[in-house]
Tab-separated table of C-alpha atoms in Angstrom:
chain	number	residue	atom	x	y	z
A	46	UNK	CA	29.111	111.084	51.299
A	47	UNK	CA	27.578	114.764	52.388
A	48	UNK	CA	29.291	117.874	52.391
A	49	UNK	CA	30.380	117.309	56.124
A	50	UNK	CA	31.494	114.207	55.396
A	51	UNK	CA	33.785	115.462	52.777
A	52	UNK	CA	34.873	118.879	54.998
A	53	UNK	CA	35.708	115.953	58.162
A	54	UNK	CA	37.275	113.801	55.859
A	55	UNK	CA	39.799	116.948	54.287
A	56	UNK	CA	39.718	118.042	58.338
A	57	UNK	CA	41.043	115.325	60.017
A	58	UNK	CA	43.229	114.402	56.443
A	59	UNK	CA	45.637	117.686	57.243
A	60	UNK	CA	45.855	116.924	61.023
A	61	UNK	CA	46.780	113.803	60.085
A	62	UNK	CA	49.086	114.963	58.123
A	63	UNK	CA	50.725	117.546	60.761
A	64	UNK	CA	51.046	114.325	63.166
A	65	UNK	CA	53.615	112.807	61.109
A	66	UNK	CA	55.882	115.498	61.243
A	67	UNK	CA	55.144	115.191	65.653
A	68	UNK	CA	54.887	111.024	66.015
A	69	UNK	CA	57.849	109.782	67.480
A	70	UNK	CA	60.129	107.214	66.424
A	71	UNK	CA	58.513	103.823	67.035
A	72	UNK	CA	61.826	101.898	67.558
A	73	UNK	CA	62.924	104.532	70.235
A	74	UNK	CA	59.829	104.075	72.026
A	75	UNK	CA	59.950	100.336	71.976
A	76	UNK	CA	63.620	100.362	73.072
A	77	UNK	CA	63.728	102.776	75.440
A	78	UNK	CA	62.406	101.184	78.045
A	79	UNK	CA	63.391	98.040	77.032
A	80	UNK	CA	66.925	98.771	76.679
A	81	UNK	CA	66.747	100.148	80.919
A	82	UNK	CA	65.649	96.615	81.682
A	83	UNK	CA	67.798	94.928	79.593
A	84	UNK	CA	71.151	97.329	80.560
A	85	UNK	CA	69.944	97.366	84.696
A	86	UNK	CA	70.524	93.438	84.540
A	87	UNK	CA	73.694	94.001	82.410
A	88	UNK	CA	75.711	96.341	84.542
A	89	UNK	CA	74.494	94.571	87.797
A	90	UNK	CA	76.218	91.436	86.226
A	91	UNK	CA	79.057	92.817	85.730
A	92	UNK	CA	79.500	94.369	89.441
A	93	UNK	CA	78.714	91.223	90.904
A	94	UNK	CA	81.499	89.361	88.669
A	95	UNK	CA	83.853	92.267	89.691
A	96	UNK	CA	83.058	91.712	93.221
A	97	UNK	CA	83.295	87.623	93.429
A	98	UNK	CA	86.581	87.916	91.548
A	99	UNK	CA	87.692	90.276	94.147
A	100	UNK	CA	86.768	87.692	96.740
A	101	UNK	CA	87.863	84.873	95.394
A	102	UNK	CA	91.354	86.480	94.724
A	103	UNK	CA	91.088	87.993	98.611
A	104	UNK	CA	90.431	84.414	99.598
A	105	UNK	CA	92.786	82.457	97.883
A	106	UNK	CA	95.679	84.455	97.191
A	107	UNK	CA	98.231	84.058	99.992
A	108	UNK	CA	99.573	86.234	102.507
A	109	UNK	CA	102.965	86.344	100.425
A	110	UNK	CA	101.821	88.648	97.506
A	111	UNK	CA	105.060	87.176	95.679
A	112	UNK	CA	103.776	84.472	94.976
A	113	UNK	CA	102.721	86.106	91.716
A	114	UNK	CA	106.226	87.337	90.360
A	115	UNK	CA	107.523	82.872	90.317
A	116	UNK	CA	105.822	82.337	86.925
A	117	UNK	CA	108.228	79.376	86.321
A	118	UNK	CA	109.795	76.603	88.164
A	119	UNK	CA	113.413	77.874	88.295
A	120	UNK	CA	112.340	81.389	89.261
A	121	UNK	CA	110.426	79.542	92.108
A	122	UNK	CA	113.781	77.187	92.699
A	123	UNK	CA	115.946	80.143	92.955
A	124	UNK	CA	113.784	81.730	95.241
A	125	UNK	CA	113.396	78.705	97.808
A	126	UNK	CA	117.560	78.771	97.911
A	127	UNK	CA	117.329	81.931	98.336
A	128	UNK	CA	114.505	82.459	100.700
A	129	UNK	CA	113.544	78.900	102.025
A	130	UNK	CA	110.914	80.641	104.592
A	131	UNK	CA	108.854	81.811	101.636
A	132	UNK	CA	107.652	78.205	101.830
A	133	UNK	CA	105.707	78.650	105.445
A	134	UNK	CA	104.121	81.676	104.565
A	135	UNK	CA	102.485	80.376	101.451
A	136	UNK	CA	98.662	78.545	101.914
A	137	UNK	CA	98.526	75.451	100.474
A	138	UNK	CA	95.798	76.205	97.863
A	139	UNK	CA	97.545	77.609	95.274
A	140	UNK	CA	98.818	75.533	91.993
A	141	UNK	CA	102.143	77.265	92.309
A	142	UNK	CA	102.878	76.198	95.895
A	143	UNK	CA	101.858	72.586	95.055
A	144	UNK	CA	105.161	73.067	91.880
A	145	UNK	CA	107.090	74.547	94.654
A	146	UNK	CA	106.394	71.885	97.125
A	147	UNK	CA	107.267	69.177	94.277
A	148	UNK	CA	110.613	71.302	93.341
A	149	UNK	CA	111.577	71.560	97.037
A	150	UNK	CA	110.724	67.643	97.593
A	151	UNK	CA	112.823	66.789	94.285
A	152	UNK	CA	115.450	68.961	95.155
A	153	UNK	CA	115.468	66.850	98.714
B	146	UNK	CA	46.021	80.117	74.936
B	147	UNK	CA	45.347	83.814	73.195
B	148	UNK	CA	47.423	85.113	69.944
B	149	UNK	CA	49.081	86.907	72.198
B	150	UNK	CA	51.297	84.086	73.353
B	151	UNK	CA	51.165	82.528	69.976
B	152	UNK	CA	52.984	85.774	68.116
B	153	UNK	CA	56.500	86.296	68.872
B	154	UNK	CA	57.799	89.769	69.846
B	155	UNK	CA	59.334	90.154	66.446
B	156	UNK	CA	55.727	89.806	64.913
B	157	UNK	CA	53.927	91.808	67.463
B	158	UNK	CA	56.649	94.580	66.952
B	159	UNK	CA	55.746	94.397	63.401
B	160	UNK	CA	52.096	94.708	63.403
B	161	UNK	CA	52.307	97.598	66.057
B	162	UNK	CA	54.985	99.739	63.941
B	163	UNK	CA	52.365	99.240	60.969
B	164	UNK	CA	49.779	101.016	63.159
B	165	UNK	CA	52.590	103.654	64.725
B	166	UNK	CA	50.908	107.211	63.090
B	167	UNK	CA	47.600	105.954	64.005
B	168	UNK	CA	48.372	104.878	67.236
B	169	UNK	CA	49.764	108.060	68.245
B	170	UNK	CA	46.762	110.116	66.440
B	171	UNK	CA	44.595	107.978	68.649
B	172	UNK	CA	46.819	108.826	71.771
B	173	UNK	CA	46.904	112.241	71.050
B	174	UNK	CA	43.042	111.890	70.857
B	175	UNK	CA	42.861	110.439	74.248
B	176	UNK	CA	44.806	112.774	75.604
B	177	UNK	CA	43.048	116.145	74.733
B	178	UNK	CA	45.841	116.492	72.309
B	179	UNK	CA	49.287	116.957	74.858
B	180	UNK	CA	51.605	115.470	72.672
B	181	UNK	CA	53.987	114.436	75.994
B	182	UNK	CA	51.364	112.575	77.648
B	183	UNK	CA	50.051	110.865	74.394
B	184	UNK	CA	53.780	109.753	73.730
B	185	UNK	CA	54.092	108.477	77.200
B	186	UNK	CA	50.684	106.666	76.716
B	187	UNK	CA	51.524	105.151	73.487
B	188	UNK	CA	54.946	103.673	74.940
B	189	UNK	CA	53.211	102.109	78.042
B	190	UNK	CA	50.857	100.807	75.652
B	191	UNK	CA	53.238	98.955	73.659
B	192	UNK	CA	54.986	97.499	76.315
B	193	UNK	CA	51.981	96.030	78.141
B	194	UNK	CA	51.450	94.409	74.428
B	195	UNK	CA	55.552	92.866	74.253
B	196	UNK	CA	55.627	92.308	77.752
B	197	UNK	CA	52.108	90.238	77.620
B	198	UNK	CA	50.381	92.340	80.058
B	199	UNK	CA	47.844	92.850	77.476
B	200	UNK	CA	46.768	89.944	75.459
B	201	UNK	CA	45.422	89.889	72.210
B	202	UNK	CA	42.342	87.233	72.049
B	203	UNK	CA	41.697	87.764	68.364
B	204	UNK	CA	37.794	88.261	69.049
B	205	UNK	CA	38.333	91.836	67.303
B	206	UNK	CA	40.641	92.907	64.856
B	207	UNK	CA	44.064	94.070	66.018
B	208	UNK	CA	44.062	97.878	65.398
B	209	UNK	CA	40.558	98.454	67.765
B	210	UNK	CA	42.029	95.560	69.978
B	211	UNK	CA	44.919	97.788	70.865
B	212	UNK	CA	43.649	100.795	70.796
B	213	UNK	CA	41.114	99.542	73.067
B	214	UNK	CA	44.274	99.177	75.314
B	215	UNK	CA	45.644	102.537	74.523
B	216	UNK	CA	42.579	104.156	75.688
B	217	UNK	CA	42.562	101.928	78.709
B	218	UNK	CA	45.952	103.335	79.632
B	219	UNK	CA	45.130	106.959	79.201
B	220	UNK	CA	42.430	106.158	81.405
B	221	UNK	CA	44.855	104.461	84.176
B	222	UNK	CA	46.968	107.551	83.641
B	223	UNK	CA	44.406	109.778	84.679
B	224	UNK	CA	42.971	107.712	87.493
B	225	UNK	CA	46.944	107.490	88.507
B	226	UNK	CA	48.781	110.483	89.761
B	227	UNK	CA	48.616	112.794	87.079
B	228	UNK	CA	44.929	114.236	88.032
B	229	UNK	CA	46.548	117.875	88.499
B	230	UNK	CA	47.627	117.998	85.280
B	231	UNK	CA	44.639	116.421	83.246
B	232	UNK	CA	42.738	119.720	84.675
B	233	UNK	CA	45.357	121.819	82.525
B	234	UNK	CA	45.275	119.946	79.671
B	235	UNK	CA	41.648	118.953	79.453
B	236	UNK	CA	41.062	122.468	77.112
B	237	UNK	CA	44.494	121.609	75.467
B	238	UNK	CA	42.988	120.268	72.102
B	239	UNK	CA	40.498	123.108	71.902
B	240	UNK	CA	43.197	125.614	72.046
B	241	UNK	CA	45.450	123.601	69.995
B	242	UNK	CA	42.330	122.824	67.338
B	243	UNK	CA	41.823	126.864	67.380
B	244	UNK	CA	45.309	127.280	67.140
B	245	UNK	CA	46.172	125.447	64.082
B	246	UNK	CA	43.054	126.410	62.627
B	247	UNK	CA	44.581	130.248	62.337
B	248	UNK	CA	46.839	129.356	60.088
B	249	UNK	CA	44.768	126.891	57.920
B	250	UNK	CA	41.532	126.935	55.667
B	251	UNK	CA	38.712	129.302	57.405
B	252	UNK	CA	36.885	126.167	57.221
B	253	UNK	CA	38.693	124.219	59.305
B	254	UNK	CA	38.830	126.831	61.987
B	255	UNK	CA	34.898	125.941	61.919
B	256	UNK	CA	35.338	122.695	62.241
B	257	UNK	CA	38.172	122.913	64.820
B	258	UNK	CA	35.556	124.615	67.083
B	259	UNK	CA	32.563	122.706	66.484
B	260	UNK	CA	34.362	119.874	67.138
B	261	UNK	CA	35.402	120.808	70.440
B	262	UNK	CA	31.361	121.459	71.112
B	263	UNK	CA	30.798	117.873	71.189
B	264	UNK	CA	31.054	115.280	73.966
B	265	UNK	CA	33.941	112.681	74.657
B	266	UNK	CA	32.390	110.475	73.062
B	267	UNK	CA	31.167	112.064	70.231
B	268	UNK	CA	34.239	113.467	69.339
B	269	UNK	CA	36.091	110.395	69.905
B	270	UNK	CA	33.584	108.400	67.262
B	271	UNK	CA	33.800	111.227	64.582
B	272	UNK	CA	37.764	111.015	65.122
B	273	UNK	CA	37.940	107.330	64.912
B	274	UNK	CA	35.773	107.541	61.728
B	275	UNK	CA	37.366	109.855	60.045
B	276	UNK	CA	41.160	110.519	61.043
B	277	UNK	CA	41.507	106.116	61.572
B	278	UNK	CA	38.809	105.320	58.733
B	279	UNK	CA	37.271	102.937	61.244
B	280	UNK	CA	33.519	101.670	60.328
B	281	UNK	CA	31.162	102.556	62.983
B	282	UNK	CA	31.515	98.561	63.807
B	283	UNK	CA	35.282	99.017	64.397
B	284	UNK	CA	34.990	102.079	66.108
B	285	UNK	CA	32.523	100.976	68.682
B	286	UNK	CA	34.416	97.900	69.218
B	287	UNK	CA	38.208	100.594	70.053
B	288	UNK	CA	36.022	102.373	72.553
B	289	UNK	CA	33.588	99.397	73.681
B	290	UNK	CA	30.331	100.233	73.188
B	291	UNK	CA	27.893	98.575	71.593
B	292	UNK	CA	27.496	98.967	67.797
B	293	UNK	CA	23.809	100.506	68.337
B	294	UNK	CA	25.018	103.255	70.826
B	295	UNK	CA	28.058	104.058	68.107
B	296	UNK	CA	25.747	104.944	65.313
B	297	UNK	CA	23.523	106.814	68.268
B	298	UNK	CA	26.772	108.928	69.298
B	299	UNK	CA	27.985	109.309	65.657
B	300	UNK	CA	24.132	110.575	64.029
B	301	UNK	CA	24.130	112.872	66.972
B	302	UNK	CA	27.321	114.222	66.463
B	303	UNK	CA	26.702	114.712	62.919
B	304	UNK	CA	23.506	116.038	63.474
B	305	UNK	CA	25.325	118.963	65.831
B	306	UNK	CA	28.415	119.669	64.191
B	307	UNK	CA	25.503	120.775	60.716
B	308	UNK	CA	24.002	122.806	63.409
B	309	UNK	CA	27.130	124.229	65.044
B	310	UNK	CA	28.711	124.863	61.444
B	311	UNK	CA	25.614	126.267	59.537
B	312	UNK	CA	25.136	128.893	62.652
B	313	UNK	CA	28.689	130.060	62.206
């Protein structure tokens, strides 16, 4: 090795050295990009399971909004004697019209 | 089927972390020594590696493979739409070489400008030799040339940086 050699060698040693303080973090620079494309899919999944539960609930809860308060069979008894028209405004879809139907039919 | 497909992303992760520092003295090379662009280089680079955009066929060793693809996407980057800005920092690693020289060994100030005397190329075979510790081999394979027209670029550079340093 000549004198340039060793003068190169000792030059390019202390930039070398002065990068490490400036290199940035390799996992940061791996992930940051990586973590957009992996978050974008994320939060769009989440919207779009927002959004079909809001459907589905649009489309199969009925009219009659108090439907949801009858969370048991006597509440939903009491409420037929009470209110037997409740019966024609609920859709047919939901599980707790098909245990009001069967109270109402018992009860006939 | 390359390596490529054959190393997992774990693995690949790993062997590019080991070469991190170099990697971004390489990029910072590449980029006439803006440490923004070389960082945004460097990133791009790695994810064209995980994302198996760029495949390693094991013909050369790893390091020159990828920096072959570093220097590759510098390039792209300056083809791309950041021409305007390459014209600012084209002189950026002169001023930065004379810069840091100030406050370092009166030696290395002579270097740091005799350095920025010599071509692209010649500059970027004396870096890869000396900074990376490539063998003129390696280093012709990272910027792909021919082994012959390394040593031809490296003599020459030697042989003006003796003439450029014994003048000052």
């Amino acid at each position: 090795m000549d004198n340039l050699e060793k003068d190169l060698l000792a030059y390019f040693q202390s930039h070398k050295e002065q990068d490490k303080e400036k290199t940035p973090v390799f996992g940061a620079m791996v992930g940051i990009k990586d973590a957009k494309s992996s978050i974008i899919p994320l939060v769009l999944k989440i919207a779009a399971s927002f959004i079909l539960i809001g459907l589905m609930t649009w489309f199969f809860l009925p009219d009659n909004h108090q439907v949801a308060v009858y969370d048991s069979p006597s509440m939903i008894t009491q409420s037929l004697e009470k209110n037997p028209e409740y019966l024609w405004n609920w859709t047919p879809e939901t599980q707790i019209l098909l245990v009001a139907t069967e109270i109402n039919q018992s009860k006939n | 089927m390359g390596k490529n497909l054959a190393m997992s992303r774990h693995h690949l992760e790993n062997r590019l972390k080991e070469l991190h520092m170099e990697s971004f003295g390489w990029a910072k090379h590449c980029c006439g020594g803006d440490i923004e662009l070389a960082t945004e280089a460097l990133q791009e680079s790695y994810l064209k590696v995980l994302e198996g955009r760029a495949k390693f066929g094991g013909k050369s060793e790893f390091k020159t493979w990828f920096f072959t693809v570093l220097r590759y996407t510098v390039l792209d980057m300056k083809k791309a739409n950041m021409k305007w800005q390459w014209s600012e920092t084209s002189h950026l690693e002169l001023t930065q070489h004379q810069k840091e020289s100030q406050t370092q060994k009166p030696m290395f100030a002579k270097i740091g400008n005799a350095l920025s005397e010599l071509s692209e190329k010649q500059h970027s075979i004396v870096h890869l030799v000396f900074y990376q510790q490539m063998t003129l081999d390696q280093a012709a394979n990272a910027m792909g040339i021919s082994g012959g027209s390394a040593r031809q670029h490296y003599h020459r550079a030697k042989q003006k940086l003796k003439n450029l340093l014994s003048d000052g």
